[in-house]
Amino acid sequence: MRRKFVFTVLLFATYSITKAQIVSLNNEEINILKTQISNAPGAKKIYAGFQKSAKQYLKEQPDPIDTIRTEGLLKGNPKKEKSKLALADMPKMYALALQYRLTGNQTFLNQCTSFLSAWAKINHSGGDPIDDTNLDKAIEAYDLIKNNMARGDKKIIDKWLSETASAEINSKRMKPGKATAINNWNAHRLKVVGEIGYALNNHEFLSWTIDQLKSHISINLYPDGSSLDFKQRDALHYHLYDLEPLLKLAIMINRGEGTNFYTYLSPNGSSIKKSVDWLIPYIKGDKKHEEYVNTTVKFDHDRARNNEPGFAAGTLFAPQLAIPLLKSVIYFDHAQQDLLNQLLNGQSDINQITDKIKAGNIK
């Protein structure tokens, strides 16, 4: 029987311990970013826009929602639209946190803390990883400022994140026999629990995540590089949707433990790298794929009938959809930077610069 994780005050035993940033940029990487902003004209221009947005967020108020609802809902559904509006807070938190780390200006720290605290007091996880995966930027923002926050605020936010991870681990959607225990849902579940584990320095969460990741690679990814999600959905969109959280998690584990799960080979011969390599010809355009033609999932048909872009059966896979994936891939494989640059076509933002710094492409 799967051991139930219980939330206790023991999870907060490390409050007073300074924790390294694994999810976000560490001190050395922040200094590298500062140097880039000062010396590289392109980075300086990007930062100017980022800085302007961060200053604007100082005037705004948080808009938390009690339960995020995106999964299984069609575009236009009132619950989904309400969640979409609330989730606009996520990049705001991240911008405020990063601007604080870059400038040391306490005003940005205070505003980011107020946003995080507002969400921590209101938001509760339903144990749905497709909903909780939207918390990425909030968790990264917390990771950036956790060592500078007031103890009382930190305690509230730690509790929220711990309860979110526990809800995912103990979710009914995780039970053996459930499709959501082995498909893309589980990839997002593992990423959420893993990033919270590293943000809180919670070794119990991390041990669970790493054990489950090994099983997921073995069950969800196939030795030829294809995946369970591709087989079920007949869509590279869902192959991407499975790999993206796995890559984010693999980066965190590599930064935290030094273990390389990108090349990790499961007992059945599958790996994240093989599944990325299998996808590359479609990203380059050497191969084409008509999406969703043979999907076995009703929701895909529902979205097509709802005229949601990209979900009509027979729609050709668009290589630009792979940009988020490649931004993570370059951490392990710098050779894919040229392909990413082709797809970006000169476009860049602050996140691309930080991704390059994490990957060691900027030192």
CSV table of C-alpha atoms in Angstrom, one decimal:
chain,number,residue,atom,x,y,z
A,1,MET,CA,0.0,0.0,0.0
A,2,ARG,CA,1.3,3.5,-0.9
A,3,ARG,CA,2.3,5.3,2.2
A,4,LYS,CA,0.2,8.4,2.9
A,5,PHE,CA,2.2,11.6,3.3
A,6,VAL,CA,0.9,13.5,6.3
A,7,PHE,CA,1.5,17.2,6.7
A,8,THR,CA,3.0,18.0,10.1
A,9,VAL,CA,5.0,20.7,11.8
A,10,LEU,CA,8.1,18.6,11.2
A,11,LEU,CA,8.0,19.8,7.6
A,12,PHE,CA,9.0,23.3,9.0
A,13,ALA,CA,12.0,22.1,11.0
A,14,THR,CA,14.4,23.9,8.6
A,15,TYR,CA,12.8,27.4,8.8
A,16,SER,CA,16.0,29.0,10.1
A,17,ILE,CA,18.3,27.3,7.7
A,18,THR,CA,19.4,29.2,4.7
A,19,LYS,CA,18.5,27.2,1.6
A,20,ALA,CA,20.2,27.3,-1.8
A,21,GLN,CA,18.2,28.2,-4.8
A,22,ILE,CA,17.7,25.1,-7.0
A,23,VAL,CA,14.4,26.0,-8.6
A,24,SER,CA,15.5,29.6,-9.4
A,25,LEU,CA,18.8,31.3,-9.9
A,26,ASN,CA,21.4,31.1,-7.1
A,27,ASN,CA,23.6,33.9,-5.9
A,28,GLU,CA,26.3,33.3,-8.5
A,29,GLU,CA,23.8,33.1,-11.3
A,30,ILE,CA,22.2,36.4,-10.2
A,31,ASN,CA,25.6,38.0,-10.4
A,32,ILE,CA,26.0,36.6,-13.9
A,33,LEU,CA,22.7,38.1,-14.9
A,34,LYS,CA,23.6,41.5,-13.5
A,35,THR,CA,26.8,41.4,-15.5
A,36,GLN,CA,24.8,40.6,-18.7
A,37,ILE,CA,22.4,43.4,-18.1
A,38,SER,CA,25.3,45.8,-17.6
A,39,ASN,CA,27.5,44.7,-20.5
A,40,ALA,CA,25.4,43.1,-23.2
A,41,PRO,CA,23.3,45.6,-25.2
A,42,GLY,CA,20.6,42.9,-26.1
A,43,ALA,CA,20.2,41.9,-22.4
A,44,LYS,CA,20.2,45.6,-21.3
A,45,LYS,CA,17.3,46.3,-23.8
A,46,ILE,CA,15.3,43.2,-22.6
A,47,TYR,CA,15.9,44.2,-19.0
A,48,ALA,CA,14.5,47.7,-19.6
A,49,GLY,CA,11.2,46.2,-20.6
A,50,PHE,CA,11.2,43.8,-17.7
A,51,GLN,CA,12.1,46.5,-15.2
A,52,LYS,CA,9.2,48.7,-16.5
A,53,SER,CA,6.7,45.8,-15.9
A,54,ALA,CA,8.1,45.1,-12.5
A,55,LYS,CA,7.6,48.7,-11.5
A,56,GLN,CA,4.0,48.6,-12.8
A,57,TYR,CA,3.3,45.5,-10.6
A,58,LEU,CA,4.1,47.6,-7.5
A,59,LYS,CA,0.8,49.4,-8.1
A,60,GLU,CA,-1.3,46.3,-8.5
A,61,GLN,CA,-3.1,44.1,-6.0
A,62,PRO,CA,-3.1,40.3,-5.9
A,63,ASP,CA,-6.1,38.4,-7.3
A,64,PRO,CA,-5.9,34.9,-5.8
A,65,ILE,CA,-8.5,32.2,-6.4
A,66,ASP,CA,-9.5,29.5,-3.9
A,67,THR,CA,-9.2,26.6,-6.4
A,68,ILE,CA,-7.5,26.8,-9.8
A,69,ARG,CA,-9.8,25.3,-12.5
A,70,THR,CA,-8.3,24.8,-16.0
A,71,GLU,CA,-8.2,21.0,-16.5
A,72,GLY,CA,-10.9,19.5,-18.6
A,73,LEU,CA,-12.7,22.8,-19.3
A,74,LEU,CA,-13.3,24.3,-22.7
A,75,LYS,CA,-12.2,27.7,-23.7
A,76,GLY,CA,-14.8,30.2,-22.6
A,77,ASN,CA,-16.0,28.2,-19.6
A,78,PRO,CA,-16.5,30.8,-16.8
A,79,LYS,CA,-14.5,28.8,-14.3
A,80,LYS,CA,-11.6,28.5,-16.6
A,81,GLU,CA,-11.7,32.2,-17.6
A,82,LYS,CA,-11.9,33.2,-13.9
A,83,SER,CA,-8.8,31.0,-13.2
A,84,LYS,CA,-7.0,32.5,-16.2
A,85,LEU,CA,-7.5,36.0,-14.8
A,86,ALA,CA,-6.2,35.0,-11.4
A,87,LEU,CA,-3.2,33.2,-12.9
A,88,ALA,CA,-2.0,36.5,-14.3
A,89,ASP,CA,-0.5,37.0,-10.8
A,90,MET,CA,2.1,34.2,-11.5
A,91,PRO,CA,4.5,36.2,-13.8
A,92,LYS,CA,4.0,39.3,-11.6
A,93,MET,CA,5.3,37.5,-8.6
A,94,TYR,CA,8.3,36.2,-10.5
A,95,ALA,CA,9.1,39.6,-11.9
A,96,LEU,CA,8.9,41.3,-8.5
A,97,ALA,CA,11.1,38.6,-6.9
A,98,LEU,CA,13.7,38.8,-9.6
A,99,GLN,CA,13.7,42.5,-9.6
A,100,TYR,CA,14.3,42.5,-5.9
A,101,ARG,CA,17.3,40.1,-6.3
A,102,LEU,CA,18.7,42.3,-9.0
A,103,THR,CA,18.3,45.6,-7.2
A,104,GLY,CA,18.0,44.9,-3.5
A,105,ASN,CA,15.1,47.3,-3.4
A,106,GLN,CA,12.9,46.2,-0.4
A,107,THR,CA,9.8,47.5,-2.1
A,108,PHE,CA,9.8,44.7,-4.6
A,109,LEU,CA,10.4,42.1,-1.9
A,110,ASN,CA,7.4,43.5,0.1
A,111,GLN,CA,5.1,43.5,-2.9
A,112,CYS,CA,6.1,39.9,-4.0
A,113,THR,CA,5.6,38.7,-0.4
A,114,SER,CA,2.1,40.3,-0.3
A,115,PHE,CA,1.2,38.5,-3.5
A,116,LEU,CA,2.5,35.1,-2.3
A,117,SER,CA,0.9,35.5,1.1
A,118,ALA,CA,-2.5,36.4,-0.5
A,119,TRP,CA,-2.4,33.2,-2.5
A,120,ALA,CA,-1.2,31.2,0.4
A,121,LYS,CA,-4.1,32.3,2.6
A,122,ILE,CA,-6.8,31.6,-0.1
A,123,ASN,CA,-5.6,29.0,-2.6
A,124,HIS,CA,-6.1,25.3,-1.9
A,125,SER,CA,-5.0,22.4,-4.1
A,126,GLY,CA,-7.5,19.9,-5.3
A,127,GLY,CA,-4.8,17.5,-6.1
A,128,ASP,CA,-5.1,18.1,-9.8
A,129,PRO,CA,-1.6,18.5,-11.4
A,130,ILE,CA,-2.9,20.1,-14.6
A,131,ASP,CA,-4.3,22.9,-12.4
A,132,ASP,CA,-1.3,23.0,-10.0
A,133,THR,CA,1.2,23.1,-12.8
A,134,ASN,CA,0.3,26.7,-13.2
A,135,LEU,CA,2.0,27.6,-9.9
A,136,ASP,CA,5.5,27.3,-11.4
A,137,LYS,CA,6.3,31.0,-11.4
A,138,ALA,CA,4.9,31.5,-7.9
A,139,ILE,CA,7.2,28.7,-6.6
A,140,GLU,CA,10.2,30.1,-8.5
A,141,ALA,CA,9.4,33.6,-7.1
A,142,TYR,CA,9.3,32.1,-3.5
A,143,ASP,CA,12.6,30.3,-4.2
A,144,LEU,CA,14.2,33.6,-5.2
A,145,ILE,CA,13.2,35.5,-2.0
A,146,LYS,CA,12.7,32.8,0.7
A,147,ASN,CA,15.9,33.7,2.5
A,148,ASN,CA,15.0,37.3,2.8
A,149,MET,CA,11.3,37.0,3.9
A,150,ALA,CA,9.9,37.7,7.3
A,151,ARG,CA,9.6,34.5,9.3
A,152,GLY,CA,5.8,34.9,9.7
A,153,ASP,CA,5.2,35.3,6.0
A,154,LYS,CA,7.5,32.5,5.2
A,155,LYS,CA,5.6,30.1,7.5
A,156,ILE,CA,2.3,30.9,5.8
A,157,ILE,CA,3.7,30.3,2.4
A,158,ASP,CA,5.6,27.2,3.4
A,159,LYS,CA,2.4,25.7,4.7
A,160,TRP,CA,0.5,26.4,1.5
A,161,LEU,CA,3.2,24.9,-0.7
A,162,SER,CA,3.6,21.8,1.6
A,163,GLU,CA,-0.2,21.2,1.5
A,164,THR,CA,-0.1,21.5,-2.3
A,165,ALA,CA,2.6,18.9,-2.6
A,166,SER,CA,0.8,16.6,-0.1
A,167,ALA,CA,-2.5,17.0,-2.0
A,168,GLU,CA,-0.8,15.9,-5.2
A,169,ILE,CA,0.9,12.9,-3.6
A,170,ASN,CA,-2.3,11.7,-1.9
A,171,SER,CA,-4.6,12.6,-4.8
A,172,LYS,CA,-7.2,10.0,-5.9
A,173,ARG,CA,-5.9,10.7,-9.4
A,174,MET,CA,-2.6,9.0,-8.3
A,175,LYS,CA,-4.2,5.7,-7.4
A,176,PRO,CA,-2.9,2.6,-9.2
A,177,GLY,CA,-5.0,1.7,-12.2
A,178,LYS,CA,-5.8,5.4,-13.0
A,179,ALA,CA,-4.7,6.6,-16.4
A,180,THR,CA,-3.8,9.9,-14.7
A,181,ALA,CA,-1.2,8.0,-12.6
A,182,ILE,CA,0.9,7.2,-15.6
A,183,ASN,CA,0.1,9.8,-18.4
A,184,ASN,CA,1.1,13.5,-18.7
A,185,TRP,CA,-0.8,14.2,-15.5
A,186,ASN,CA,1.9,12.3,-13.6
A,187,ALA,CA,4.7,14.2,-15.3
A,188,HIS,CA,3.2,17.5,-14.1
A,189,ARG,CA,2.5,16.0,-10.7
A,190,LEU,CA,6.2,15.0,-10.3
A,191,LYS,CA,7.4,18.4,-11.4
A,192,VAL,CA,5.1,20.2,-8.9
A,193,VAL,CA,6.1,18.0,-6.0
A,194,GLY,CA,9.8,18.2,-7.0
A,195,GLU,CA,10.0,22.0,-7.3
A,196,ILE,CA,8.2,22.4,-4.0
A,197,GLY,CA,10.5,19.8,-2.4
A,198,TYR,CA,13.5,21.8,-3.6
A,199,ALA,CA,12.0,25.2,-2.7
A,200,LEU,CA,11.3,23.9,0.9
A,201,ASN,CA,14.3,21.7,1.2
A,202,ASN,CA,11.9,18.9,2.0
A,203,HIS,CA,13.8,15.6,1.5
A,204,GLU,CA,10.6,13.5,1.9
A,205,PHE,CA,9.0,15.1,-1.1
A,206,LEU,CA,12.2,14.8,-3.1
A,207,SER,CA,12.8,11.2,-2.3
A,208,TRP,CA,9.2,10.4,-3.4
A,209,THR,CA,9.6,12.4,-6.6
A,210,ILE,CA,12.8,10.8,-7.6
A,211,ASP,CA,11.5,7.3,-7.0
A,212,GLN,CA,8.3,8.1,-9.0
A,213,LEU,CA,10.3,9.6,-11.8
A,214,LYS,CA,12.2,6.4,-12.4
A,215,SER,CA,8.9,4.5,-12.7
A,216,HIS,CA,7.3,7.2,-14.9
A,217,ILE,CA,10.1,7.1,-17.4
A,218,SER,CA,9.8,3.4,-17.6
A,219,ILE,CA,6.0,3.3,-18.1
A,220,ASN,CA,5.3,6.5,-20.0
A,221,LEU,CA,8.2,6.7,-22.4
A,222,TYR,CA,9.0,4.0,-24.9
A,223,PRO,CA,12.3,2.6,-26.0
A,224,ASP,CA,11.8,3.9,-29.6
A,225,GLY,CA,11.4,7.5,-28.2
A,226,SER,CA,7.6,7.8,-28.6
A,227,SER,CA,5.3,8.0,-25.5
A,228,LEU,CA,2.1,6.8,-24.0
A,229,ASP,CA,0.6,10.2,-24.5
A,230,PHE,CA,1.5,10.3,-28.2
A,231,LYS,CA,-0.1,6.8,-28.6
A,232,GLN,CA,-3.3,7.8,-26.8
A,233,ARG,CA,-3.7,11.3,-28.3
A,234,ASP,CA,-2.0,10.9,-31.7
A,235,ALA,CA,-0.6,14.4,-31.1
A,236,LEU,CA,3.0,15.6,-30.7
A,237,HIS,CA,1.4,18.4,-28.7
A,238,TYR,CA,0.9,15.8,-25.9
A,239,HIS,CA,4.3,14.3,-26.3
A,240,LEU,CA,5.6,17.8,-25.6
A,241,TYR,CA,3.2,18.3,-22.7
A,242,ASP,CA,4.7,15.2,-21.1
A,243,LEU,CA,8.3,16.0,-21.8
A,244,GLU,CA,8.3,19.6,-20.7
A,245,PRO,CA,7.7,19.0,-17.0
A,246,LEU,CA,10.0,16.0,-17.0
A,247,LEU,CA,12.8,18.2,-18.4
A,248,LYS,CA,12.2,20.9,-15.8
A,249,LEU,CA,12.3,18.3,-13.1
A,250,ALA,CA,15.4,16.7,-14.5
A,251,ILE,CA,17.1,20.1,-14.5
A,252,MET,CA,16.3,20.7,-10.8
A,253,ILE,CA,17.5,17.2,-9.8
A,254,ASN,CA,20.7,17.8,-11.7
A,255,ARG,CA,21.2,21.1,-10.0
A,256,GLY,CA,20.4,19.7,-6.6
A,257,GLU,CA,21.8,16.2,-6.7
A,258,GLY,CA,24.1,16.1,-9.6
A,259,THR,CA,22.2,13.1,-11.1
A,260,ASN,CA,21.4,13.2,-14.8
A,261,PHE,CA,17.9,12.0,-15.5
A,262,TYR,CA,18.0,13.3,-19.1
A,263,THR,CA,20.2,10.4,-20.1
A,264,TYR,CA,18.9,8.0,-17.4
A,265,LEU,CA,18.0,4.7,-19.1
A,266,SER,CA,15.0,2.8,-17.6
A,267,PRO,CA,14.9,-1.0,-17.3
A,268,ASN,CA,12.9,-1.1,-20.6
A,269,GLY,CA,15.4,1.1,-22.5
A,270,SER,CA,13.4,4.3,-22.5
A,271,SER,CA,14.8,7.8,-21.6
A,272,ILE,CA,13.9,11.4,-21.7
A,273,LYS,CA,16.8,12.0,-24.2
A,274,LYS,CA,15.5,9.3,-26.6
A,275,SER,CA,12.0,10.9,-26.5
A,276,VAL,CA,13.5,14.3,-27.3
A,277,ASP,CA,15.6,12.9,-30.1
A,278,TRP,CA,12.5,11.2,-31.5
A,279,LEU,CA,10.8,14.5,-31.7
A,280,ILE,CA,13.7,16.6,-33.2
A,281,PRO,CA,12.9,15.6,-36.9
A,282,TYR,CA,9.4,17.0,-36.4
A,283,ILE,CA,10.7,20.2,-34.9
A,284,LYS,CA,13.1,20.6,-37.8
A,285,GLY,CA,10.4,20.0,-40.3
A,286,ASP,CA,12.0,16.9,-41.7
A,287,LYS,CA,8.9,15.0,-40.7
A,288,LYS,CA,5.3,16.1,-40.6
A,289,HIS,CA,2.5,15.0,-38.4
A,290,GLU,CA,-1.3,15.5,-38.6
A,291,GLU,CA,-2.4,16.0,-35.0
A,292,TYR,CA,-5.3,14.2,-33.2
A,293,VAL,CA,-6.5,12.1,-36.2
A,294,ASN,CA,-6.7,8.9,-34.2
A,295,THR,CA,-7.0,10.3,-30.6
A,296,THR,CA,-8.8,8.1,-28.1
A,297,VAL,CA,-9.7,11.0,-25.8
A,298,LYS,CA,-13.1,12.6,-26.0
A,299,PHE,CA,-11.9,16.0,-24.7
A,300,ASP,CA,-9.7,16.4,-27.9
A,301,HIS,CA,-12.9,16.1,-30.0
A,302,ASP,CA,-14.7,18.5,-27.7
A,303,ARG,CA,-12.0,21.2,-28.1
A,304,ALA,CA,-12.1,20.7,-31.9
A,305,ARG,CA,-15.9,21.3,-31.9
A,306,ASN,CA,-15.3,24.3,-29.7
A,307,ASN,CA,-13.1,25.7,-32.5
A,308,GLU,CA,-10.0,26.0,-30.2
A,309,PRO,CA,-6.9,26.7,-32.4
A,310,GLY,CA,-4.7,23.7,-33.1
A,311,PHE,CA,-7.1,21.0,-31.9
A,312,ALA,CA,-8.9,20.2,-35.2
A,313,ALA,CA,-8.0,16.7,-36.3
A,314,GLY,CA,-5.5,16.8,-39.1
A,315,THR,CA,-3.9,20.1,-38.0
A,316,LEU,CA,-0.2,19.9,-38.9
A,317,PHE,CA,2.2,20.0,-35.9
A,318,ALA,CA,3.7,23.5,-35.6
A,319,PRO,CA,7.4,23.3,-34.7
A,320,GLN,CA,7.1,26.6,-32.7
A,321,LEU,CA,5.2,24.7,-30.1
A,322,ALA,CA,8.5,23.0,-29.1
A,323,ILE,CA,10.2,26.3,-28.1
A,324,PRO,CA,9.5,25.8,-24.3
A,325,LEU,CA,10.9,22.2,-24.6
A,326,LEU,CA,14.1,23.3,-26.3
A,327,LYS,CA,14.7,26.0,-23.7
A,328,SER,CA,15.0,23.2,-21.2
A,329,VAL,CA,16.8,20.8,-23.5
A,330,ILE,CA,19.8,23.1,-24.0
A,331,TYR,CA,20.6,22.7,-20.3
A,332,PHE,CA,21.7,19.1,-21.2
A,333,ASP,CA,22.4,19.5,-24.9
A,334,HIS,CA,23.9,22.8,-25.9
A,335,ALA,CA,24.0,21.6,-29.6
A,336,GLN,CA,20.2,22.3,-29.8
A,337,GLN,CA,20.8,26.0,-29.2
A,338,ASP,CA,20.9,26.6,-32.9
A,339,LEU,CA,17.6,25.0,-33.5
A,340,LEU,CA,16.1,27.0,-30.7
A,341,ASN,CA,17.5,30.2,-32.1
A,342,GLN,CA,15.9,29.4,-35.5
A,343,LEU,CA,12.5,28.9,-33.9
A,344,LEU,CA,12.9,32.1,-31.8
A,345,ASN,CA,13.8,34.1,-34.9
A,346,GLY,CA,15.5,36.8,-32.9
A,347,GLN,CA,12.9,37.0,-30.2
A,348,SER,CA,14.1,36.9,-26.6
A,349,ASP,CA,13.0,37.7,-23.1
A,350,ILE,CA,14.4,37.7,-19.6
A,351,ASN,CA,13.5,34.0,-19.2
A,352,GLN,CA,15.6,33.0,-22.1
A,353,ILE,CA,18.6,34.8,-20.6
A,354,THR,CA,18.1,33.0,-17.2
A,355,ASP,CA,17.6,29.7,-19.0
A,356,LYS,CA,21.0,30.2,-20.7
A,357,ILE,CA,22.6,31.1,-17.4
A,358,LYS,CA,21.3,27.9,-15.8
A,359,ALA,CA,22.5,25.9,-18.8
A,360,GLY,CA,26.0,27.4,-18.5
A,361,ASN,CA,25.7,29.1,-21.9
A,362,ILE,CA,26.4,32.4,-20.3
A,363,LYS,CA,29.2,32.6,-17.6
